[in-house]
XYZ file of C-alpha atoms in Angstrom:
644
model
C 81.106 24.405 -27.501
C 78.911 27.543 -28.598
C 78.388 28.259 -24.433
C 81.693 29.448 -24.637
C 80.614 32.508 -26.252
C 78.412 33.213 -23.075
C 81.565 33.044 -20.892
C 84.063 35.310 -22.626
C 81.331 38.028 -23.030
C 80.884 37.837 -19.233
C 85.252 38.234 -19.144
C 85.216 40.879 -21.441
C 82.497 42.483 -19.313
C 84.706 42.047 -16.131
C 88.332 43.562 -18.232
C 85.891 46.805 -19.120
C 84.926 47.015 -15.676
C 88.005 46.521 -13.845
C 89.492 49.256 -15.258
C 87.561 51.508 -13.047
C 86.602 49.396 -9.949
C 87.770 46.906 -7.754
C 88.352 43.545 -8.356
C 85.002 42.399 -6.306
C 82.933 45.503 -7.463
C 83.848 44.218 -11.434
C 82.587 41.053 -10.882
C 79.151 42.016 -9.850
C 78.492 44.821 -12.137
C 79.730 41.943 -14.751
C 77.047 39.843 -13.577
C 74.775 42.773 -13.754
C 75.049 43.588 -17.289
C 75.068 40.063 -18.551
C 71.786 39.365 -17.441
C 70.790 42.423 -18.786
C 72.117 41.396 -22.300
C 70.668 37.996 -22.043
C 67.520 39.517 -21.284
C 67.880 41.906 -23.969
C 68.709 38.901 -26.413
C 65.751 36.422 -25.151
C 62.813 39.525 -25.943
C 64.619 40.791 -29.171
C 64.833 37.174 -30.836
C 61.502 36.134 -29.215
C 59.618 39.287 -31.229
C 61.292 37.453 -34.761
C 60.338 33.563 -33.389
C 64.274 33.453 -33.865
C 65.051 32.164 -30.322
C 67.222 28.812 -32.311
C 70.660 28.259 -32.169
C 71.573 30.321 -35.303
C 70.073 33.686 -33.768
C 71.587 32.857 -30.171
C 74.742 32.439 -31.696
C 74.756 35.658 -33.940
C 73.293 37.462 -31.267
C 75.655 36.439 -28.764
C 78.668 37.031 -31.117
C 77.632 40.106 -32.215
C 78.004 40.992 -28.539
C 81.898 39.629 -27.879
C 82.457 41.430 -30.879
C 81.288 44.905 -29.328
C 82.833 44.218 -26.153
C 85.906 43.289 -27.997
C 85.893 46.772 -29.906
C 85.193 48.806 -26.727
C 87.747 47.220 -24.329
C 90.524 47.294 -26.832
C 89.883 51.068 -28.107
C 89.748 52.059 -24.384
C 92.317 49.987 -22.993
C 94.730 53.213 -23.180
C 92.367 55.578 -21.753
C 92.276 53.848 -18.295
C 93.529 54.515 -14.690
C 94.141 52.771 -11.445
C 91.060 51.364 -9.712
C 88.858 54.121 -8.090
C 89.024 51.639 -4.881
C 92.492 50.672 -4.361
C 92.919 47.403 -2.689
C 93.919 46.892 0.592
C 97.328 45.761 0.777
C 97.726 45.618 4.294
C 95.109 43.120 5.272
C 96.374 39.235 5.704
C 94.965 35.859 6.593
C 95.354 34.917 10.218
C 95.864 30.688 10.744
C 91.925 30.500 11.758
C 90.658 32.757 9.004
C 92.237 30.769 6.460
C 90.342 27.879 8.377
C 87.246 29.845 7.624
C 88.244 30.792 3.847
C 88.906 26.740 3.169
C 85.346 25.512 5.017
C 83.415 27.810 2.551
C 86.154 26.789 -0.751
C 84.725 23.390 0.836
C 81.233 24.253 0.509
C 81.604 25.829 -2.866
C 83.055 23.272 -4.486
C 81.068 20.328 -2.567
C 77.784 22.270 -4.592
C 79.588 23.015 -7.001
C 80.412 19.122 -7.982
C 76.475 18.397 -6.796
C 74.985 21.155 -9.335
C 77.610 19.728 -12.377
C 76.698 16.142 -11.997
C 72.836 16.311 -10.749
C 70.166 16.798 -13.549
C 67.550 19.091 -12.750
C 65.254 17.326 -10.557
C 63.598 19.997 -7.961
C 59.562 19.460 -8.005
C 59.014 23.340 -9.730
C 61.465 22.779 -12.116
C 60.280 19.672 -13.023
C 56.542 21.530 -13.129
C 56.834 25.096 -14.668
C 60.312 26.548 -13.986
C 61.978 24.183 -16.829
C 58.248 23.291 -18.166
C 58.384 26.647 -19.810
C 61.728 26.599 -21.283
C 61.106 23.543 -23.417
C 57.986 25.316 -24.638
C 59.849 28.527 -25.153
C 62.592 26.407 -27.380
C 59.771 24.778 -29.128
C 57.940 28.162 -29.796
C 61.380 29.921 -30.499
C 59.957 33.031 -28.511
C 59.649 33.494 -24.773
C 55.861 34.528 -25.693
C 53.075 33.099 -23.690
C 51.287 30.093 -24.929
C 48.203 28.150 -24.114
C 49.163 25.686 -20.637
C 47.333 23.876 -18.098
C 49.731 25.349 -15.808
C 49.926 28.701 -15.376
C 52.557 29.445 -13.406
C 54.865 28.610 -16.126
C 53.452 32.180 -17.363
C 52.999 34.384 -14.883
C 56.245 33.532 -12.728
C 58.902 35.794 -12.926
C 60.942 34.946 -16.142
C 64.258 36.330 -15.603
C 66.573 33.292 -14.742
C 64.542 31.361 -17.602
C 65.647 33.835 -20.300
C 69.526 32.721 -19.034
C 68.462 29.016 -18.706
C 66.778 28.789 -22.011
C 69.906 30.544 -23.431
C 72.403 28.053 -22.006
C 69.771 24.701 -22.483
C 69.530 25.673 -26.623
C 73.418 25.659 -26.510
C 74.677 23.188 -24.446
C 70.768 20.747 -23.548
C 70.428 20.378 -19.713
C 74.184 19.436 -18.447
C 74.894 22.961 -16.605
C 71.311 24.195 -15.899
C 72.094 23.998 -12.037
C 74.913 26.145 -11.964
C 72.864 29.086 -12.702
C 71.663 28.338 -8.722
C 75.111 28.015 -7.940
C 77.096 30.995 -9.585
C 74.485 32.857 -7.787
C 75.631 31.666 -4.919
C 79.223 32.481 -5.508
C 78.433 35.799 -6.456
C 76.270 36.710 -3.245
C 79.058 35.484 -1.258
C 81.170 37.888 -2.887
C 78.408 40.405 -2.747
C 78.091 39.791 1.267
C 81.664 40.595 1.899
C 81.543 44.262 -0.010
C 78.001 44.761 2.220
C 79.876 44.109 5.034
C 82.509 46.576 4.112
C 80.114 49.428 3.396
C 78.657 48.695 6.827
C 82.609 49.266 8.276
C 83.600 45.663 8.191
C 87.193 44.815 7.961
C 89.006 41.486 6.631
C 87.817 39.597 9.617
C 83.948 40.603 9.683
C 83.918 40.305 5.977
C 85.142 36.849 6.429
C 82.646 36.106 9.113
C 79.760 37.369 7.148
C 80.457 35.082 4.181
C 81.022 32.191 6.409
C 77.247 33.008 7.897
C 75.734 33.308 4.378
C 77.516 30.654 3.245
C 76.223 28.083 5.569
C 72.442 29.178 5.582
C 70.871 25.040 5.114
C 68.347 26.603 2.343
C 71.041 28.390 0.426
C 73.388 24.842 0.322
C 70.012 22.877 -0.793
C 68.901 25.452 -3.292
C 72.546 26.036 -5.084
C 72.552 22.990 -6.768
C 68.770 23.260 -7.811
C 67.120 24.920 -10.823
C 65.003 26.996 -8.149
C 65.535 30.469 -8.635
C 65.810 31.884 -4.885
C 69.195 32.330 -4.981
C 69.111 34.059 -8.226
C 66.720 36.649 -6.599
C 68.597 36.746 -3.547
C 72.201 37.651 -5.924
C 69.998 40.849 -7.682
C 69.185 41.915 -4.130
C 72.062 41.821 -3.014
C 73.564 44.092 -5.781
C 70.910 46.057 -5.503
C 71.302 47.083 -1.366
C 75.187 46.813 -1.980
C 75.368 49.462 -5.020
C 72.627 51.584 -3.191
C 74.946 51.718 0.001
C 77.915 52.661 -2.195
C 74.836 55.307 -3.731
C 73.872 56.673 -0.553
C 77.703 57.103 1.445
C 78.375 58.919 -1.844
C 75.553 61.116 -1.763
C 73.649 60.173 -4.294
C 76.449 59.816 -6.342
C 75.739 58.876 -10.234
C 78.306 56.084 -11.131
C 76.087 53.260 -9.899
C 72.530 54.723 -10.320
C 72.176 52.720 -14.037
C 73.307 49.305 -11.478
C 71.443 49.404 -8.882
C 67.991 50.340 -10.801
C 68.785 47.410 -13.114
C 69.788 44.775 -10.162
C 66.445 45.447 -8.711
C 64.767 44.991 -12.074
C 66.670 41.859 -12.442
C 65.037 41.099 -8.842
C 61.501 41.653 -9.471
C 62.133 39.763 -13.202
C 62.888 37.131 -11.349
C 60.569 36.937 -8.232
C 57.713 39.247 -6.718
C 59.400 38.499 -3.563
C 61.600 41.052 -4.612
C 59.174 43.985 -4.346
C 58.802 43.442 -0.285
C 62.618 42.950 0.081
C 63.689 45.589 -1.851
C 60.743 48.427 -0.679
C 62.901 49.496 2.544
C 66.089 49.763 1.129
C 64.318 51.651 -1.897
C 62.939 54.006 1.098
C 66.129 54.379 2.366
C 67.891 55.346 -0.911
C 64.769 57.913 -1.335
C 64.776 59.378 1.645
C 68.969 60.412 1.532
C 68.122 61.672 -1.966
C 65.922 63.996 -1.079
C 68.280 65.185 1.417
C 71.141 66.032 -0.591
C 69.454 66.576 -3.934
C 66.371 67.862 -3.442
C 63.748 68.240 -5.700
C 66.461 67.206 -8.448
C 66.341 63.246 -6.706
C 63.884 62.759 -9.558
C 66.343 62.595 -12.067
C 68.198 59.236 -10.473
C 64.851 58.105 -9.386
C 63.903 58.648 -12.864
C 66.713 56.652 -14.575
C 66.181 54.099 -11.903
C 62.698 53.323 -11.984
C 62.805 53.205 -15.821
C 65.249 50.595 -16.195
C 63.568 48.308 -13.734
C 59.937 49.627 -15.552
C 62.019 48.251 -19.049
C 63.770 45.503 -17.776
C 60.256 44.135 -17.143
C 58.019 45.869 -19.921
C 58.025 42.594 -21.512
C 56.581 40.542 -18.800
C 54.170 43.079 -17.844
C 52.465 42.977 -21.493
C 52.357 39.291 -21.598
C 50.594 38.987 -18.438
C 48.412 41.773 -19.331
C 47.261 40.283 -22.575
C 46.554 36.747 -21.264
C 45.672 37.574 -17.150
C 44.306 41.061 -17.383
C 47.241 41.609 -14.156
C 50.928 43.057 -14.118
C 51.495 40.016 -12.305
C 48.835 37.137 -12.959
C 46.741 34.986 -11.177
C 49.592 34.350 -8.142
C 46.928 33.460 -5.641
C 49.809 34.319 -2.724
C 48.461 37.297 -0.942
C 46.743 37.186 2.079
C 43.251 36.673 2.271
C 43.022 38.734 5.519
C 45.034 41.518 7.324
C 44.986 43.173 10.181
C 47.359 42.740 13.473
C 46.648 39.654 14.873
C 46.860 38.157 11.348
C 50.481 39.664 11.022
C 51.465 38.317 14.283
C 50.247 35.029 13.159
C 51.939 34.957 9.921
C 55.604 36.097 11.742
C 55.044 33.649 14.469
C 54.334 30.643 11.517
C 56.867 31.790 9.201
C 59.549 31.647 12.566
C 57.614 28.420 13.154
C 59.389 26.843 9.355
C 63.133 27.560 10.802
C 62.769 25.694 14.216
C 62.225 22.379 12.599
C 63.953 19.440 13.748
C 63.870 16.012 12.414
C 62.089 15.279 15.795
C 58.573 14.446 15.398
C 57.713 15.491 19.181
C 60.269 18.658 19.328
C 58.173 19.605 16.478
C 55.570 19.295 18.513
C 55.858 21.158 21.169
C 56.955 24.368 18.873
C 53.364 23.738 17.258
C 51.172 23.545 20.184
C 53.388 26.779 21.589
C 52.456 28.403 18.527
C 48.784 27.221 18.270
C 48.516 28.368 21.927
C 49.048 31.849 21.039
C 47.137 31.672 18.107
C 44.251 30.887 20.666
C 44.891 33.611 22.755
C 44.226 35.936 19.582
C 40.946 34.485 18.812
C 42.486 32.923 15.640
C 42.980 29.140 14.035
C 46.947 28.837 12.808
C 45.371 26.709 10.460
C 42.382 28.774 8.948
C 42.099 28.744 5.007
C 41.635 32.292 4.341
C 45.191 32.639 6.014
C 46.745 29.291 5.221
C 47.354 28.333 1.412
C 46.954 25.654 -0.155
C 43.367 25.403 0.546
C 42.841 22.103 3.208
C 46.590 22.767 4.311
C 47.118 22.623 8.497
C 49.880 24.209 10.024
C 52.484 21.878 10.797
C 55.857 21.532 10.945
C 58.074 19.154 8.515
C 61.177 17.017 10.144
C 62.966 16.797 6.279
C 65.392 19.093 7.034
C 67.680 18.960 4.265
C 65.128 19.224 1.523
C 65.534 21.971 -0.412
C 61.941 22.976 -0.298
C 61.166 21.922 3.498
C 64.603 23.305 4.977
C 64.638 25.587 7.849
C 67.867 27.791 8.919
C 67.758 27.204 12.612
C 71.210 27.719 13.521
C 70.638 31.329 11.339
C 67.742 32.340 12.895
C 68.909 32.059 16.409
C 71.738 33.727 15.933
C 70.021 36.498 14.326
C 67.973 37.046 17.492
C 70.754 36.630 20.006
C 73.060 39.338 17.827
C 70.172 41.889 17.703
C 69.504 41.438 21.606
C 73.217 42.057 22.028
C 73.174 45.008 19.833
C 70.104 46.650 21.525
C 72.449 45.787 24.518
C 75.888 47.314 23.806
C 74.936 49.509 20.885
C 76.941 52.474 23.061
C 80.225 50.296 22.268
C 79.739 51.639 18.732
C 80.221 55.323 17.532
C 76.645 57.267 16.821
C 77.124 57.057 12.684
C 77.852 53.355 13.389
C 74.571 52.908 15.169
C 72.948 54.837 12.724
C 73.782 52.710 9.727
C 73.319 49.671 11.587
C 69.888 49.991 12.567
C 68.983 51.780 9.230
C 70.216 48.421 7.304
C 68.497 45.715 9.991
C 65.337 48.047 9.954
C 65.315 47.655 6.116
C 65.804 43.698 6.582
C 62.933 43.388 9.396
C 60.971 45.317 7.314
C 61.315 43.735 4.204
C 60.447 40.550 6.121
C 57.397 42.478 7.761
C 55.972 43.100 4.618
C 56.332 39.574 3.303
C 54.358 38.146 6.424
C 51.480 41.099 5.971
C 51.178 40.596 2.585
C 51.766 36.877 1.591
C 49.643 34.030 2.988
C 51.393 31.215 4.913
C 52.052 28.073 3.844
C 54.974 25.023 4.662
C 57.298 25.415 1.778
C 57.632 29.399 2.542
C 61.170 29.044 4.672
C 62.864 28.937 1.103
C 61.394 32.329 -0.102
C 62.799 33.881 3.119
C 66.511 32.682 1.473
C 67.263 36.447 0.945
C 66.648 38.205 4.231
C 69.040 35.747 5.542
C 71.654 36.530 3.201
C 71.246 40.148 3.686
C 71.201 39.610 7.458
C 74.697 38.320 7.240
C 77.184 41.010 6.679
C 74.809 42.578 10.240
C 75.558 39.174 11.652
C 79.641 39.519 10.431
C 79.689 42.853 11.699
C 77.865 42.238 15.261
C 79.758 39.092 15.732
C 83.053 40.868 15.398
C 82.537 44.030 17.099
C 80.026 43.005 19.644
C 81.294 39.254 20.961
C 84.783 38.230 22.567
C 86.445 36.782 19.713
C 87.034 33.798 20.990
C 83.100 33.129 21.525
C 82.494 34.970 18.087
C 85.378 31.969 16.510
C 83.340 29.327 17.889
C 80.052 30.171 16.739
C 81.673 30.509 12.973
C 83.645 27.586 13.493
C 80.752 25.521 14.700
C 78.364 26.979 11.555
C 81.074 26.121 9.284
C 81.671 22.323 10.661
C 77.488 21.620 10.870
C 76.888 22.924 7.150
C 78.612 20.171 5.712
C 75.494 17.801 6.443
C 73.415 19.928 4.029
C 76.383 19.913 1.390
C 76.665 16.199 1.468
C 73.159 14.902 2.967
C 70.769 16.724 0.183
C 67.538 14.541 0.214
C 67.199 15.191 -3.636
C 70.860 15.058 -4.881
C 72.881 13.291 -2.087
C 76.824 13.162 -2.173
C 76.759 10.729 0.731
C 73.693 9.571 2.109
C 70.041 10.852 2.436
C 66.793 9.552 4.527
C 66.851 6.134 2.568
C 70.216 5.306 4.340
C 68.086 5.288 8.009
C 64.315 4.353 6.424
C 65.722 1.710 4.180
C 69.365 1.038 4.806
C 70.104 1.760 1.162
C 72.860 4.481 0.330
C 71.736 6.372 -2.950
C 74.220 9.464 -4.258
C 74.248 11.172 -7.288
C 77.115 8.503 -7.991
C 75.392 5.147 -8.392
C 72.382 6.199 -10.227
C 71.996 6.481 -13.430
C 71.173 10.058 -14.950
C 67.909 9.010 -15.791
C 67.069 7.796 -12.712
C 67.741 10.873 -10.918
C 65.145 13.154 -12.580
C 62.632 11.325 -10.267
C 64.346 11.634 -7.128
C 61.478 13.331 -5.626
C 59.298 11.396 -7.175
C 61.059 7.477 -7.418
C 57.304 6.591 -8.096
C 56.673 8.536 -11.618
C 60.174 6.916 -13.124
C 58.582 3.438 -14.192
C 55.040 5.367 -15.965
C 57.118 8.370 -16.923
C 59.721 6.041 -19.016
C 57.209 3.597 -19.928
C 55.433 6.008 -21.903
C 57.674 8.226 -23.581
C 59.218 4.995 -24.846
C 55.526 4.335 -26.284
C 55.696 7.604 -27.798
C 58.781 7.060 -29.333
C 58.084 3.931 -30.873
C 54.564 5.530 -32.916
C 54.537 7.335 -35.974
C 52.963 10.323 -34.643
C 55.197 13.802 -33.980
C 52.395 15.952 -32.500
C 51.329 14.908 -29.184
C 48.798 16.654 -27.566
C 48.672 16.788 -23.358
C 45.593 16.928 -21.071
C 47.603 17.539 -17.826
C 47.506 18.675 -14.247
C 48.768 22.083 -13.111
C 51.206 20.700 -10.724
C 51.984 17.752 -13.542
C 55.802 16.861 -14.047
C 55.757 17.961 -17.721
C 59.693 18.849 -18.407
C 60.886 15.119 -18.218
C 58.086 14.202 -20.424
C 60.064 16.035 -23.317
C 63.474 15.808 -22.663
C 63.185 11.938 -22.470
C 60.326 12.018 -25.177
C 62.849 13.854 -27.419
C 66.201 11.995 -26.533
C 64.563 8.372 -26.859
C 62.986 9.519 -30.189
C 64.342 9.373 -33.670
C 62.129 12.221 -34.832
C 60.985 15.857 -33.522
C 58.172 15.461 -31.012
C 55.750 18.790 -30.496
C 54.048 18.256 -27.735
C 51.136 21.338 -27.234
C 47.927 21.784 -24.403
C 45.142 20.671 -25.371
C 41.580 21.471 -23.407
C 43.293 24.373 -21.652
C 40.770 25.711 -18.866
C 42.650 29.056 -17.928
C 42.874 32.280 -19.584
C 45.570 30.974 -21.477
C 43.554 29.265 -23.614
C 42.577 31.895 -25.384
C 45.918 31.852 -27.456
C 45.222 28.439 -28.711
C 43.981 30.230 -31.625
C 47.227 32.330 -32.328
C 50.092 31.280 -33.938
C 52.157 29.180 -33.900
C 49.620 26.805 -32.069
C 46.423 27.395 -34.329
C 47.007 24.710 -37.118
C 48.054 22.073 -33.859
C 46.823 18.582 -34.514
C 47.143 16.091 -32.539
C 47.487 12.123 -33.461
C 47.863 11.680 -29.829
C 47.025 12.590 -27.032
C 48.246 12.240 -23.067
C 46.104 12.937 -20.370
C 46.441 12.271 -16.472
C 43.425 13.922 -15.235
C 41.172 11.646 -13.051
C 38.520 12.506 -15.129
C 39.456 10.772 -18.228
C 40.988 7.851 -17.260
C 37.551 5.709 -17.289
C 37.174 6.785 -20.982
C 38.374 4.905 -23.660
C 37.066 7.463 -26.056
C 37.557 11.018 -26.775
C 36.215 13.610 -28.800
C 37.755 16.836 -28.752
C 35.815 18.751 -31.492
C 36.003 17.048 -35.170
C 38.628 14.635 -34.127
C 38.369 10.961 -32.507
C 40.749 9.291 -30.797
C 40.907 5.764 -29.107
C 43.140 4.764 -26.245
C 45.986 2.715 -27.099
C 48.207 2.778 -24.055
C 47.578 3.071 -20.214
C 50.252 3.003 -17.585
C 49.270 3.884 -14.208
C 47.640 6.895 -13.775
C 48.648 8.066 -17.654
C 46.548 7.092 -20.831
C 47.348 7.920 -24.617
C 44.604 8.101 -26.983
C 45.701 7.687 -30.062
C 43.268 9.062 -33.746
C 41.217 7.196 -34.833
């Protein structure tokens, strides 16, 4: 199986770097650089149209080879690890409790994300959307689309996705989510060191992060908070390690390219990462000076590099580093920050009681009123027409609040204000300095991005860096047998989310109490379980690309929505077909259209075409410039026209 080559360059990676670091530290600075070479891989063959299975395979070769060469002619140059492991440190009877709840949860994803196909409503949209076009296109270049977003998002997980769907087709897409996962876990615990954790607060911390309801939803998705939320986390981990060093140089290089890798992946990684940026600045130019600009330097121009690629595209089609995202606020100012925190709270206190809901909404509106402001007005409420409200799915993976999380976050800062005193003065130092930078990350992302319902899942990584704080207050601040409960209890209640997703259930989900039907990922069919958010688009969606299949015709152009489900249009199109389907956007309304006229889409003709806009479906004729076409085929709210 060519993935394998993928894998052992991520081992060699890990044999090079354990050489010099501990086992833990390896593994992330292995994740680092892979990404980094898969990045490097997806621009370099995109700039030759050679993204196919040939170039991925030389290219990806070519790169066990040089890791080969390097860890075998420096294999007798090495020493012990810098950071000796502690030998000293065992397992009590309830900690190895702990360590099997979260092997629990792991694994109970793990088996989700292996036998689930992608099915998460983005993915479906513009997050896989854009990595069939890339494969089609051979180049991760941008192309003309009726939805946008499938530009302008952050790429970065999509360069790995793309990578591992040319190699392997769709089979292990989720696990991207879900190694992420692993890896912040892992990530969490050496936080939680740096902040003066021991074995038991490291423990605790994972056991906090690994239970957030979001992160258990999103693991087995092809969502990409998690992936955002892993880069974060190397980044504030290897700038800690940075700044206790004093500016030390060994992990300069990894922590300017984790953050890269961040904002590659999601603006949200901008606000998140700001503070901790700060931070690392402001110790710089303690100890170095005027000469911090040569790490800042190195820094900012791998994360300037990392995303050069992006930056151009966008610029070229959007005229923006960053595109039309249409998330910022449309009003600041205090009382519109208040309202924003108070909301954005608001999305972690749901319940899947209607009236408990309720009450947390008129509370909220209340204060709202009190300001002189309307929770629900559009220039601070997105999507346009969209009230403020409260949803009671809790265990959908784009609905999901972290109650549980959030209340503890607040109780363990209130104790901390408390009985900081019980801690030494560098201990309160370092953490306030590290919850300052979460608060304020989260600060900025309720000044700067406008509310709306499905927000609670781009908050996914202040809760995972909250947790080693969380592991560390818990265990220095709380009798332990009050701090055992509380993990104990988080442990026990997470295994609703593992087993209960709405979208990919192991047990049951809401059908078992709305309809007394049980539907897992066991007894339906693979098919069937693309449309698990959407049971309703199965029956059209099949129905047509079975049409498809049967005609003569291998270039199919669509007239589509920009929130239309366009991935399972061509990976059932294409399996049910014994031919090569192109599929390409026709009557593109966006800037994007203006590369209809580039290759490889300017000699497109279409003998068919698919539309589900509203506004064609009372025509049984179209004209789009010289060519004709007829319909031939209507199902639901879909039409093909075929030429006439």
């Amino acid at each position: 199986m060519p993935v394998i080559f993928l894998i052992s360059a991520y081992i060699l990676l890990y044999l090079i770097y354990r050489r010099d670091h501990d086992w833990r530290t390896a593994v992330l600075l292995s994740a680092v650089s892979w990404a980094v070479i898969a990045t490097v891989i997806a621009e370099f063959l995109s700039f030759f149209s050679a993204l196919v299975l040939e170039g991925l395979l030389i290219a990806w070769i070519g790169v066990n080879l040089g890791l080969g060469f390097w860890f075998v002619r420096h294999s007798r140059k090495t020493s012990l690890p810098s950071q000796p492991e502690a030998q000293d440190q065992s397992f009590t009877r309830f900690q190895q409790i702990l360590l099997v709840g979260v092997i629990g949860i792991v694994l109970g994803t793990g088996i989700t994300a292996l036998l689930s196909p992608p099915n998460n409503w983005d993915s479906m949209t513009y997050h896989l959307g854009r990595v069939i076009h890339w494969t089609q296109n051979q180049s991760v270049g941008h192309y003309p689309t009726h939805i946008p977003r499938q530009l302008y998002s952050g790429p970065g997980p999509a360069f790995a996705v793309v990578q591992v769907f040319i190699l392997t087709g769709d089979l292990f897409l989720n696990l991207l989510q879900w190694l992420s996962m692993v890896l912040s876990l892992i990530g969490v615990s050496l936080i939680t060191e740096r902040l003066g954790g021991k074995l038991r607060s490291q423990l605790v911390a994972v056991v906090i992060s690994a239970t957030i309801p979001m992160g258990i939803l999103q693991s087995s998705s092809t969502q990409t908070d998690y992936v955002v939320s892993l880069w974060l986390v190397c980044f504030v981990y290897f700038s800690l390690v940075t700044i206790q060093n004093r500016i030390g140089w060994t992990y300069v290089p990894a922590l300017g390219a984790s953050l890269g890798l961040a904002i590659l992946t999601k603006p949200t990684a901008y606000l998140y990462g700001f503070p901790f940026a700060l931070w690392l600045l402001f110790v710089g130019v303690r100890y170095l000076r005027w000469k911090v600009w040569q790490p800042l330097g190195v820094s900012c121009g791998i994360i300037v590099l990392m995303n050069l690629g992006q930056y151009s595209r966008n610029l070229k089609v959007f005229d923006s580093l960053f595109g039309p995202t249409g998330q910022d606020s449309g009003s600041y100012g205090l009382p519109v920050l208040i309202s924003n925190i108070l909301r954005n709270l608001a999305l972690h206190l749901s319940t899947p009681i209607r009236s408990i809901n309720l009450i947390t909404i008129r509370i909220v509106t209340a204060i709202h009123q009190v300001m002189g402001l309307d929770p629900s007005d559009p220039s601070i409420t997105s999507p346009p027409g969209q009230k403020f409200d409260m949803h009671s799915l809790v265990n959908h993976e784009d609905l999901a609040g972290n109650p549980q999380h959030l209340l503890l976050f607040l109780l363990c800062i209130v104790v901390f204000v408390l009985f900081r005193k019980r801690l030494k003065t560098r201990e309160q130092l370092l953490w306030s300095t590290y919850l300052l930078c979460c608060l304020g990350g989260f600060l900025l992302f309720c000044f700067l991005v406008i509310w709306s319902p499905w927000r609670s899942r781009l908050h996914l990584p202040i809760f995972i860096l909250l947790s080693p704080w969380v592991g560390m207050a818990l265990s220095e601040l709380f009798k332990k047998p009050i701090a055992n409960a509380i993990t104990a209890g988080f442990l026990a209640i997470s295994f609703f989310w593992v087993l209960c997703n709405e979208t990919r259930p192991l047990v049951i989900n809401t059908q078992f109490v709305e309809e007394r039907s049980v539907v897992t990922i066991f007894n339906q069919s693979r098919t069937d379980r693309y449309f698990s958010s959407r049971p309703k688009l199965a029956k059209p969606f099949l129905a047509t690309v079975d049409y498809i299949a049967e005609q003569p015709c291998s270039d199919v152009g669509l007239i589509i929505g920009g929130d239309t489900w366009e991935y399972p249009l061509w990976k059932l199109g294409r399996e049910r077909s014994n031919r090569p389907i192109r599929f390409e956007h026709l009557q593109v309304d966006n800037p994007s259209s203006s590369l209809a006229s580039q290759p490889p889409h300017q000699d497109f003709e279409a003998c068919m075409v698919m539309t589900v806009k509203p506004e064609y479906l009372d025509q049984t004729d179209l004209q789009l410039g010289d060519r004709s076409y007829r319909q031939t085929w209507e199902q639901g709210d879909i039409k093909i026209y075929s030429r006439s």
